[in-house]
Amino acid sequence: MFKNYIKIAWRNLWKNKLFSFINIFGLAIGISCCILIFLYVQNELSYDTFNEKADRIYRITSKIHQPKKIVWFAPTSPITGERLRQNFPEIKKIVRFNFTKRPISYNNKKFSEATVLYSDSTLFDVFTLPMVSGNPAKALIAPYSIVLTETAVKRYFGDEPAMGKLMKFSDTLNLLVTGIIKDIPKNSHFKCDCIISRNTMADINKGNSDWLEEREKNWFNCDSYSYILLADHVEGKTLEAKANKFLDKEMTETKKAIGMWINVDLQPIKDIHLRSHLDQEIKGAEQGGDITYVYIFSATAILILLIACCNFINLSTARSLNRSKEIGLRKVIGAMRSQLIFQFLGESVVFSLIACILSLIFVLLAIPFFNLFIGTTLTLTLNVFWIYLSLICCIGFLAGLYPALLMSSFSPIQSLKGKINHGLADIFFRKGLVVFQFSIAIILIIGTTLILNQLDFIQNKKLGINKEQVVGIELKGVDQRKGEILLKELSKNPKITGATLNNFNFKGIGYITLLPEGAAENELTACSVFSVDENFLNIMQIELVSGRDFSKNFPTDVNEAFIVNEAAVKAYGWKTPKDALGKKIEWAFGKKGKVIGVVKDFNYASLHNRIEPLLIHIYPSWYNTVTLRLKTDNLTTTMKEIETAWKNSGTENPFKYAFLEDDFNSLYKSEQNMRAVLGAFTFLSVLVACLGLFGLAAFTIKQRFKEIGIRKVLGASVSGVVGLLSKDFLKLVFVSIIISSPIAWYAAHKWLQDFAYKVDISWWIFLVSGAMALLIAFTTVCFQALRAASANPVKSLRTE
Amino acid sequence: MSVINITDLEKIYRTEEVETVALNKISFEIKEGEFVAIMGPSGCGKSTLLNILGLLDDLDGGSFKFNDIEVSDFNERKRADMRKHNIGFVFQSFNLIDELTVFENVELPLIYTGIATAERKKMVDKVLDKIQIAHRRNHYPQQLSGGQQQRVAVARAVVNKPKLILADEPTGNLDSRNGNDVMQLLTDLNEQGTTIIMVTRSEHDSRYTHRVINMLDGQIVTQNIKV
């Protein structure tokens, strides 16, 4: 019996090639999207799960309470972690990370490491990082110990043995290789190839008692990423509450004195990748994930699959007329309804099986592109087999059930005569499916257009800082004096219109806690800060609204002058930018000075955020970039000349540069990814929906062949007939537009909430998207309608 | 013993406004081994009657005994079961499934009655031999002439060895030579003991039968028993 079903299914499939192609191709696309997204989601969810104790590892993040607001940092101060460990036996281990950019070299082989990690010796107790050689219990205990990954060993030592060798750190210090670990997995939220014992940091600064006081004992010096391993069966939330009670007590005095205190938030390590968007997040090689995109992508993939299923349902029911004879006959011969239902379900399973095989090819072809766009490293895993299996069953059932129920319900006498009248409910249901398909397609069209619009808006927004033709040369780890030599050298180049030393970066600048004039003693507040030289404002074309720029003519500018932005003026309660001039600003730790100028607010960070108070000052030891404004012509030669100057300056560090424009755009990487994926999805959904419409139109028009003949005999024109046939379908698309517009508006509105600066959702987007959908649908139907309308009427009348 | 015994059989078609009496209190009996023709003009109710006799349609009144079992209150499931074991159908338009070969078409009823593969093959081969179409067993219906197609349809109707064959104008779509062939085939089957009820409009075909039931406007006009 089963063989018979398969046989019929297979032969039917061959007999109706258009129908089969539309169904299988559509389903294959839907399935491919689902598989790709499944791989993506699986990868996103797998972050940090390689740690055997992942369920017990938490990160201590700090909520710094200030008089008027709370700032939430991913790292915390070393002392916070240490005190908690001492007082809570639930914390089995703590490991603290700091990152540095100091260069590492071996035998004059120097590479620019993205990050070098300082870590406590407890690293291997908390994280699962298998050691290839060395003793994990001892490797990071002594200062000046370094543990390398296998990749780093290859890079520095080639095939030489690395264990026990000495490497150079910051050109002058020696590091002893005490361990080699396997590369840190790609799905780890932190990545690095070189790990140095954390006490090295203290040892380097051992002459500097201020440093120890400042770094290790200050509650608010939040720069250490601290991970704790909890004892079995300890709830993170319970401990968190206890820890905060403890911290409140511990900081009563501080709170009174400066109005600030710290609370902690224990973050499960598995949540960091997708759910943590804190200030000062670890900057890995790639951007952190976002659970919103996981949801959006998953939903879209499933919707495309649903569109494909709708095609199957619609075409199968439309086609049931052609199969009525078979159904009737089977019933006459004695088939039970259940047997027929089983047969039709079997057919849809066969279809989805073939679609799955086809989709396997699609997925294999698509993975490289997907990886390229999203920046992932997905591969096809065996797990996919189970997904395929369940998809085959799900789709087979989902798509096959309605046609099976409908077709098996035909009366044998009617169906033998070929007189199946689809009931009103059935016709309504099928029209509903078309409306559903097009609504999804239109929502996606609107969504993609809007994202495009917003990204365009961001890229072209006047930031208040001119980012065009500006390149930053990285000075990290370069001697300060060499940086100045380089600056002088480059300033002479006629292709460079300006050069400035600074540590400005769109991707993130520092914070400082300060006390502005007029605030109470205990009203310290956090403020963004970066340091510049006297040329910065001029070269970056940042507008001053009052006061003056830094100047070499005022030697005191180096130590006691600040420039603030308008947002700061407002936040500190100073009346006007003019009024702000001469106001005193005192850092919580260190520098004191007066405001000498106020700049117009400019976007110094992502447009996701409003412009916050900003402090600009001169502070040469912070400089990590020399920023150049270039003339537009001949960029390649200019860059080559810069590189030569770099080499001539005597630094051995690799030449690294980035255009400000690219840095800025990289802030919207996840939005750009989303645009790429959503764009592709939109195209596919429209394609699949149109295929369905094409098939449906073909069948419907076939059924009206005689009517068309009669109309033509009576004098109808081709265009009249095309209009008549298209009208029914266009009506459905029109209904889709009306249904989908408010949904799309709501979704777009939600998405835009994430941006402080956003485009208006304008009516033309809906109009254009709707018109596009109508046009696409019309073209699809038109093709069929034209063919039917231009056929010889005698022929169509004879088919009866 | 009677295969079919109906008393006061009624069938009424209702639409919103019109009520049409298709069969008006019909009674007759058909004995085992009989070959009966039902005749009458278009719309007299003969096809409706055949559908009811074939348990494809239900009745609105009266009693219907099949093999002495009252079947008028059978549900769809029971009717399907009764059908597949006892009744074979032959149609004017053959109604072979285009996607199945001759062999597979004939095999189909056996599949639904749950007969094992090997046994099925034997039965189908035997019946194809009998109607002399075995050489075409792997052809598809479209590759056969009308007469051949109808012979396959007859083969399919008898492969299950049903008690009763219902034939709805079996020669209606055939030329006279092929028509005669099919009628001869039915006669042979009848002589081997199968009861046959045939709806026809052809006087010629009715001569093959034992008895003609003449109908008009949903009623039986004469039941002419020939000897």
Coordinates of C-alpha atoms in Angstrom, one line a residue, chain A residues 1 4-5 7-8 11-12 15 325-326 329-336 339-340 343 412-413 416, chain B residues 51 56-57 77 80-81 83-84 89 91 95-101 104 108-109 111-112 140 156:
Chain A
M1 CA 0.0 0.0 0.0
N4 CA 1.6 2.4 -4.2
Y5 CA 1.3 5.8 -2.5
K7 CA 4.5 5.5 -6.8
I8 CA 1.5 7.8 -7.3
R11 CA 4.5 10.0 -10.9
N12 CA 2.3 12.9 -10.1
K15 CA 3.5 14.8 -14.5
K325 CA -11.2 11.2 -10.5
E326 CA -8.4 9.3 -8.7
L329 CA -12.1 5.9 -7.8
R330 CA -10.1 5.0 -4.7
K331 CA -13.2 5.6 -2.6
V332 CA -15.4 3.5 -4.9
I333 CA -13.0 0.7 -4.7
G334 CA -13.2 0.8 -1.0
A335 CA -10.5 3.2 0.3
M336 CA -11.3 4.5 3.8
Q339 CA -6.3 5.8 4.1
L340 CA -6.7 8.7 1.7
Q343 CA -1.8 8.9 1.2
P412 CA -17.1 9.7 -4.6
I413 CA -19.9 10.3 -7.1
L416 CA -15.8 10.8 -10.4
Chain B
N51 CA -25.1 4.7 -6.9
L56 CA -21.9 5.2 -2.8
D57 CA -24.8 7.3 -1.9
R77 CA -16.7 3.3 7.0
A80 CA -16.5 1.3 2.2
D81 CA -15.8 -2.1 3.8
R83 CA -18.0 -2.2 -1.1
K84 CA -14.5 -3.4 -1.3
F89 CA -17.7 -1.1 -10.6
F91 CA -18.0 3.1 -15.6
N95 CA -12.0 5.8 -14.7
L96 CA -8.6 4.2 -14.8
I97 CA -5.9 6.2 -12.9
D98 CA -3.7 7.8 -15.4
E99 CA -0.6 7.6 -13.2
L100 CA -0.8 3.9 -12.8
T101 CA -0.1 1.1 -15.3
E104 CA -1.2 -1.4 -11.0
L108 CA -5.5 -1.3 -6.6
P109 CA -8.6 -3.0 -5.1
I111 CA -4.3 -3.4 -2.0
Y112 CA -7.3 -1.9 -0.2
Y140 CA -0.4 3.3 -19.0
R156 CA -10.2 -4.3 -12.0

